[in-house]
Amino acid sequence: MVNPVQARQLLDAVPEVGRKRGPRLKALFACIYYAALRPEEAADLRLTNCTLPEKGWGLIVLEKARPQATKRWTDSGQTHESRSLKHRADKETREIPIPPVLVAMLREHVAEFGTAKDGRIFSTRTGGTYSSSAHSYVWQEARKLALTPAQVASSLAGRPYDLRHAAVSLWLNAGVPAPEVAKRAGHSVDVLLRVYAKCMDGQEEQINGKIHDALDT
């Protein structure tokens, strides 16, 4: 699991990959790490979904995801199509507070690249959606730039999706209550506790200390 320093190094390396793709994908990958978005959720993120103040924390209100599928499995015949959020009813949203570092990245991205005609923040120069293979290529090249040869050969941050795992683990290890982490990440508490049990185990000493302090008050 990447730590915050490694995550920043990886994100900083993304714009160095190519003249077009890398610069357009840095903030998308940052959404996966800093907001724990699924890649398909980041792909369909609209400017209207975001509150991006000049200072302080912002907010993302997710409405849709944009998973990749073969054309014959989508209603529109396109390889990407907006869908309801995973594990959510139609029109149900998910609110994620986002830290100032991500607010700044999104503001800079929109200032430089604008948005697609439908309001999507992340798109190709022609307004399309980057494929999962394009995401993977840029990410693997960024890993080569940011990580040591031994780390590149390992499974460390092997996929963009691993940034989401790193985000959720970071929140849990920071002591954020599991129900709040589950709500922000779009998990059920049950799934969260099962998938991230090791992180919860790692909080035992910290939690014991909080209980000890509370008993002494």
Tab-separated table of C-alpha atoms in Angstrom:
chain	number	residue	atom	x	y	z
A	1	MET	CA	0.000	0.000	0.000
A	2	VAL	CA	1.472	3.362	-0.976
A	3	ASN	CA	2.023	5.915	1.770
A	4	PRO	CA	1.140	9.628	1.302
A	5	VAL	CA	4.669	10.546	0.156
A	6	GLN	CA	4.687	7.810	-2.483
A	7	ALA	CA	1.183	8.781	-3.612
A	8	ARG	CA	2.268	12.388	-4.127
A	9	GLN	CA	5.354	11.259	-6.044
A	10	LEU	CA	3.223	9.095	-8.317
A	11	LEU	CA	0.715	11.876	-8.961
A	12	ASP	CA	3.510	14.331	-9.718
A	13	ALA	CA	4.958	11.865	-12.244
A	14	VAL	CA	1.691	11.438	-14.175
A	15	PRO	CA	1.926	14.734	-16.154
A	16	GLU	CA	5.400	13.695	-17.327
A	17	VAL	CA	3.877	10.824	-19.331
A	18	GLY	CA	3.261	12.047	-22.869
A	19	ARG	CA	2.207	15.504	-23.981
A	20	LYS	CA	-1.558	14.945	-23.809
A	21	ARG	CA	-2.731	12.026	-21.711
A	22	GLY	CA	-0.610	12.466	-18.597
A	23	PRO	CA	-1.432	16.121	-17.933
A	24	ARG	CA	-5.142	15.424	-18.446
A	25	LEU	CA	-5.185	12.449	-16.080
A	26	LYS	CA	-3.289	13.716	-13.029
A	27	ALA	CA	-6.355	15.204	-11.334
A	28	LEU	CA	-8.423	12.110	-12.185
A	29	PHE	CA	-5.927	9.882	-10.387
A	30	ALA	CA	-5.861	12.429	-7.555
A	31	CYS	CA	-9.633	11.995	-7.155
A	32	ILE	CA	-9.101	8.262	-6.707
A	33	TYR	CA	-6.528	8.881	-3.968
A	34	TYR	CA	-7.825	11.938	-2.137
A	35	ALA	CA	-11.565	11.214	-2.441
A	36	ALA	CA	-11.469	7.405	-2.763
A	37	LEU	CA	-13.483	7.579	-5.983
A	38	ARG	CA	-13.717	4.493	-8.135
A	39	PRO	CA	-12.082	5.141	-11.553
A	40	GLU	CA	-15.468	4.987	-13.293
A	41	GLU	CA	-16.843	7.533	-10.808
A	42	ALA	CA	-13.972	9.923	-11.478
A	43	ALA	CA	-14.490	9.481	-15.229
A	44	ASP	CA	-18.064	10.795	-14.985
A	45	LEU	CA	-17.388	13.574	-12.481
A	46	ARG	CA	-19.034	16.852	-13.550
A	47	LEU	CA	-18.097	20.364	-12.539
A	48	THR	CA	-21.651	20.747	-11.199
A	49	ASN	CA	-20.876	17.873	-8.796
A	50	CYS	CA	-18.052	19.855	-7.186
A	51	THR	CA	-17.826	22.679	-4.691
A	52	LEU	CA	-14.303	24.071	-5.120
A	53	PRO	CA	-13.652	27.067	-2.851
A	54	GLU	CA	-10.499	29.148	-3.168
A	55	LYS	CA	-9.490	28.064	0.341
A	56	GLY	CA	-10.315	25.165	2.611
A	57	TRP	CA	-12.122	21.899	2.054
A	58	GLY	CA	-14.449	21.304	-0.849
A	59	LEU	CA	-17.178	18.792	-1.608
A	60	ILE	CA	-17.983	16.235	-4.295
A	61	VAL	CA	-21.568	15.075	-4.646
A	62	LEU	CA	-21.446	11.995	-6.856
A	63	GLU	CA	-24.452	11.215	-9.019
A	64	LYS	CA	-23.232	8.857	-11.733
A	65	ALA	CA	-20.379	6.558	-12.760
A	66	ARG	CA	-19.009	5.925	-16.247
A	67	PRO	CA	-17.873	2.280	-16.463
A	68	GLN	CA	-16.324	0.884	-19.610
A	69	ALA	CA	-18.157	-1.929	-21.384
A	70	THR	CA	-18.374	-3.389	-24.863
A	71	LYS	CA	-20.722	-1.433	-27.121
A	72	ARG	CA	-23.295	-4.213	-27.323
A	73	TRP	CA	-23.812	-4.100	-23.550
A	74	THR	CA	-24.682	-0.384	-23.387
A	75	ASP	CA	-27.965	1.321	-24.304
A	76	SER	CA	-26.251	4.006	-26.358
A	77	GLY	CA	-23.890	1.768	-28.299
A	78	GLN	CA	-20.918	3.636	-26.804
A	79	THR	CA	-18.080	1.992	-24.898
A	80	HIS	CA	-18.690	4.330	-21.937
A	81	GLU	CA	-22.113	5.241	-20.602
A	82	SER	CA	-23.301	7.017	-17.463
A	83	ARG	CA	-24.830	4.665	-14.909
A	84	SER	CA	-26.108	4.856	-11.349
A	85	LEU	CA	-23.498	4.583	-8.623
A	86	LYS	CA	-22.375	1.111	-7.606
A	87	HIS	CA	-24.502	-0.348	-4.781
A	88	ARG	CA	-26.809	2.681	-4.963
A	89	ALA	CA	-30.377	3.163	-6.125
A	90	ASP	CA	-31.056	5.258	-9.211
A	91	LYS	CA	-30.663	8.998	-8.481
A	92	GLU	CA	-29.071	8.282	-5.082
A	93	THR	CA	-25.979	10.418	-4.458
A	94	ARG	CA	-22.843	10.170	-2.317
A	95	GLU	CA	-21.178	13.141	-0.629
A	96	ILE	CA	-17.409	13.199	-0.146
A	97	PRO	CA	-15.628	16.123	1.535
A	98	ILE	CA	-12.333	16.714	-0.283
A	99	PRO	CA	-9.104	18.200	1.129
A	100	PRO	CA	-7.662	21.512	-0.086
A	101	VAL	CA	-4.926	19.745	-2.090
A	102	LEU	CA	-7.543	18.066	-4.301
A	103	VAL	CA	-9.630	21.236	-4.522
A	104	ALA	CA	-6.577	23.042	-5.897
A	105	MET	CA	-5.818	20.287	-8.412
A	106	LEU	CA	-9.370	20.293	-9.734
A	107	ARG	CA	-9.451	24.086	-10.021
A	108	GLU	CA	-6.152	24.025	-11.918
A	109	HIS	CA	-7.342	21.223	-14.192
A	110	VAL	CA	-10.554	23.027	-15.141
A	111	ALA	CA	-8.682	26.296	-15.690
A	112	GLU	CA	-6.256	24.569	-18.077
A	113	PHE	CA	-8.489	22.084	-19.895
A	114	GLY	CA	-12.055	23.273	-19.360
A	115	THR	CA	-14.806	20.670	-19.382
A	116	ALA	CA	-16.466	18.456	-21.969
A	117	LYS	CA	-19.742	19.636	-23.523
A	118	ASP	CA	-21.707	17.557	-21.040
A	119	GLY	CA	-19.820	19.080	-18.101
A	120	ARG	CA	-17.438	16.182	-17.444
A	121	ILE	CA	-14.175	17.365	-15.921
A	122	PHE	CA	-12.057	14.580	-17.416
A	123	SER	CA	-12.121	13.977	-21.145
A	124	THR	CA	-9.885	13.610	-24.182
A	125	ARG	CA	-9.166	16.664	-26.320
A	126	THR	CA	-12.165	15.727	-28.479
A	127	GLY	CA	-14.502	15.286	-25.516
A	128	GLY	CA	-14.341	11.501	-25.325
A	129	THR	CA	-13.567	9.293	-22.354
A	130	TYR	CA	-10.146	7.758	-21.810
A	131	SER	CA	-10.224	3.969	-21.931
A	132	SER	CA	-9.091	1.793	-19.055
A	133	SER	CA	-6.092	0.781	-21.182
A	134	ALA	CA	-5.120	4.459	-21.540
A	135	HIS	CA	-5.388	4.909	-17.768
A	136	SER	CA	-3.279	1.805	-17.221
A	137	TYR	CA	-0.574	2.856	-19.691
A	138	VAL	CA	-0.139	6.303	-18.144
A	139	TRP	CA	-0.139	4.833	-14.652
A	140	GLN	CA	2.500	2.208	-15.423
A	141	GLU	CA	4.765	4.815	-17.007
A	142	ALA	CA	4.311	7.075	-13.969
A	143	ARG	CA	5.289	4.183	-11.690
A	144	LYS	CA	8.553	3.828	-13.633
A	145	LEU	CA	9.280	7.514	-13.066
A	146	ALA	CA	8.297	7.711	-9.393
A	147	LEU	CA	9.256	4.363	-7.893
A	148	THR	CA	12.483	2.413	-7.487
A	149	PRO	CA	13.109	-0.534	-9.865
A	150	ALA	CA	12.339	-2.951	-7.036
A	151	GLN	CA	9.054	-1.181	-6.309
A	152	VAL	CA	8.120	-1.136	-9.990
A	153	ALA	CA	8.696	-4.896	-10.129
A	154	SER	CA	6.465	-5.359	-7.084
A	155	SER	CA	2.697	-5.016	-6.811
A	156	LEU	CA	2.988	-1.622	-5.069
A	157	ALA	CA	0.313	0.646	-6.561
A	158	GLY	CA	0.109	-1.727	-9.492
A	159	ARG	CA	-3.235	-0.303	-10.635
A	160	PRO	CA	-4.850	3.131	-10.413
A	161	TYR	CA	-7.572	1.449	-8.325
A	162	ASP	CA	-4.952	0.746	-5.652
A	163	LEU	CA	-5.008	4.475	-4.871
A	164	ARG	CA	-8.573	3.996	-3.628
A	165	HIS	CA	-7.453	1.197	-1.317
A	166	ALA	CA	-4.661	3.441	-0.059
A	167	ALA	CA	-7.127	6.259	0.619
A	168	VAL	CA	-9.544	4.111	2.603
A	169	SER	CA	-6.679	2.552	4.566
A	170	LEU	CA	-5.293	6.004	5.353
A	171	TRP	CA	-8.660	7.199	6.654
A	172	LEU	CA	-9.103	4.139	8.845
A	173	ASN	CA	-5.564	4.345	10.233
A	174	ALA	CA	-6.133	8.038	10.963
A	175	GLY	CA	-8.962	7.013	13.272
A	176	VAL	CA	-11.928	8.077	11.131
A	177	PRO	CA	-14.937	6.026	12.342
A	178	ALA	CA	-15.745	3.078	10.098
A	179	PRO	CA	-19.330	4.213	9.311
A	180	GLU	CA	-18.029	7.566	8.069
A	181	VAL	CA	-15.318	5.927	5.962
A	182	ALA	CA	-17.891	3.527	4.517
A	183	LYS	CA	-20.225	6.402	3.652
A	184	ARG	CA	-17.505	8.386	1.870
A	185	ALA	CA	-16.123	5.381	0.008
A	186	GLY	CA	-19.502	4.011	-1.030
A	187	HIS	CA	-19.135	0.738	0.870
A	188	SER	CA	-21.382	-0.952	3.363
A	189	VAL	CA	-19.838	-1.060	6.833
A	190	ASP	CA	-19.853	-4.851	6.629
A	191	VAL	CA	-17.800	-4.885	3.425
A	192	LEU	CA	-15.482	-2.201	4.764
A	193	LEU	CA	-14.692	-4.150	7.919
A	194	ARG	CA	-14.154	-7.353	5.968
A	195	VAL	CA	-11.924	-5.889	3.248
A	196	TYR	CA	-9.932	-3.571	5.510
A	197	ALA	CA	-9.749	-5.718	8.637
A	198	LYS	CA	-5.969	-5.288	8.883
A	199	CYS	CA	-6.335	-1.532	9.039
A	200	MET	CA	-8.917	-1.872	11.780
A	201	ASP	CA	-6.591	-4.183	13.693
A	202	GLY	CA	-3.885	-1.548	13.407
A	203	GLN	CA	-6.081	0.969	15.208
A	204	GLU	CA	-6.420	-1.103	18.381
A	205	GLU	CA	-3.685	0.687	20.333
A	206	GLN	CA	-4.930	4.088	19.203
A	207	ILE	CA	-8.527	3.244	20.149
A	208	ASN	CA	-7.446	1.846	23.512
A	209	GLY	CA	-5.619	5.079	24.200
A	210	LYS	CA	-8.747	7.124	23.439
A	211	ILE	CA	-10.815	4.958	25.772
A	212	HIS	CA	-8.144	5.287	28.471
A	213	ASP	CA	-8.147	9.085	28.140
A	214	ALA	CA	-11.954	9.173	28.274
A	215	LEU	CA	-12.020	7.099	31.459
A	216	ASP	CA	-9.568	9.459	33.107
A	217	THR	CA	-11.641	12.576	32.448
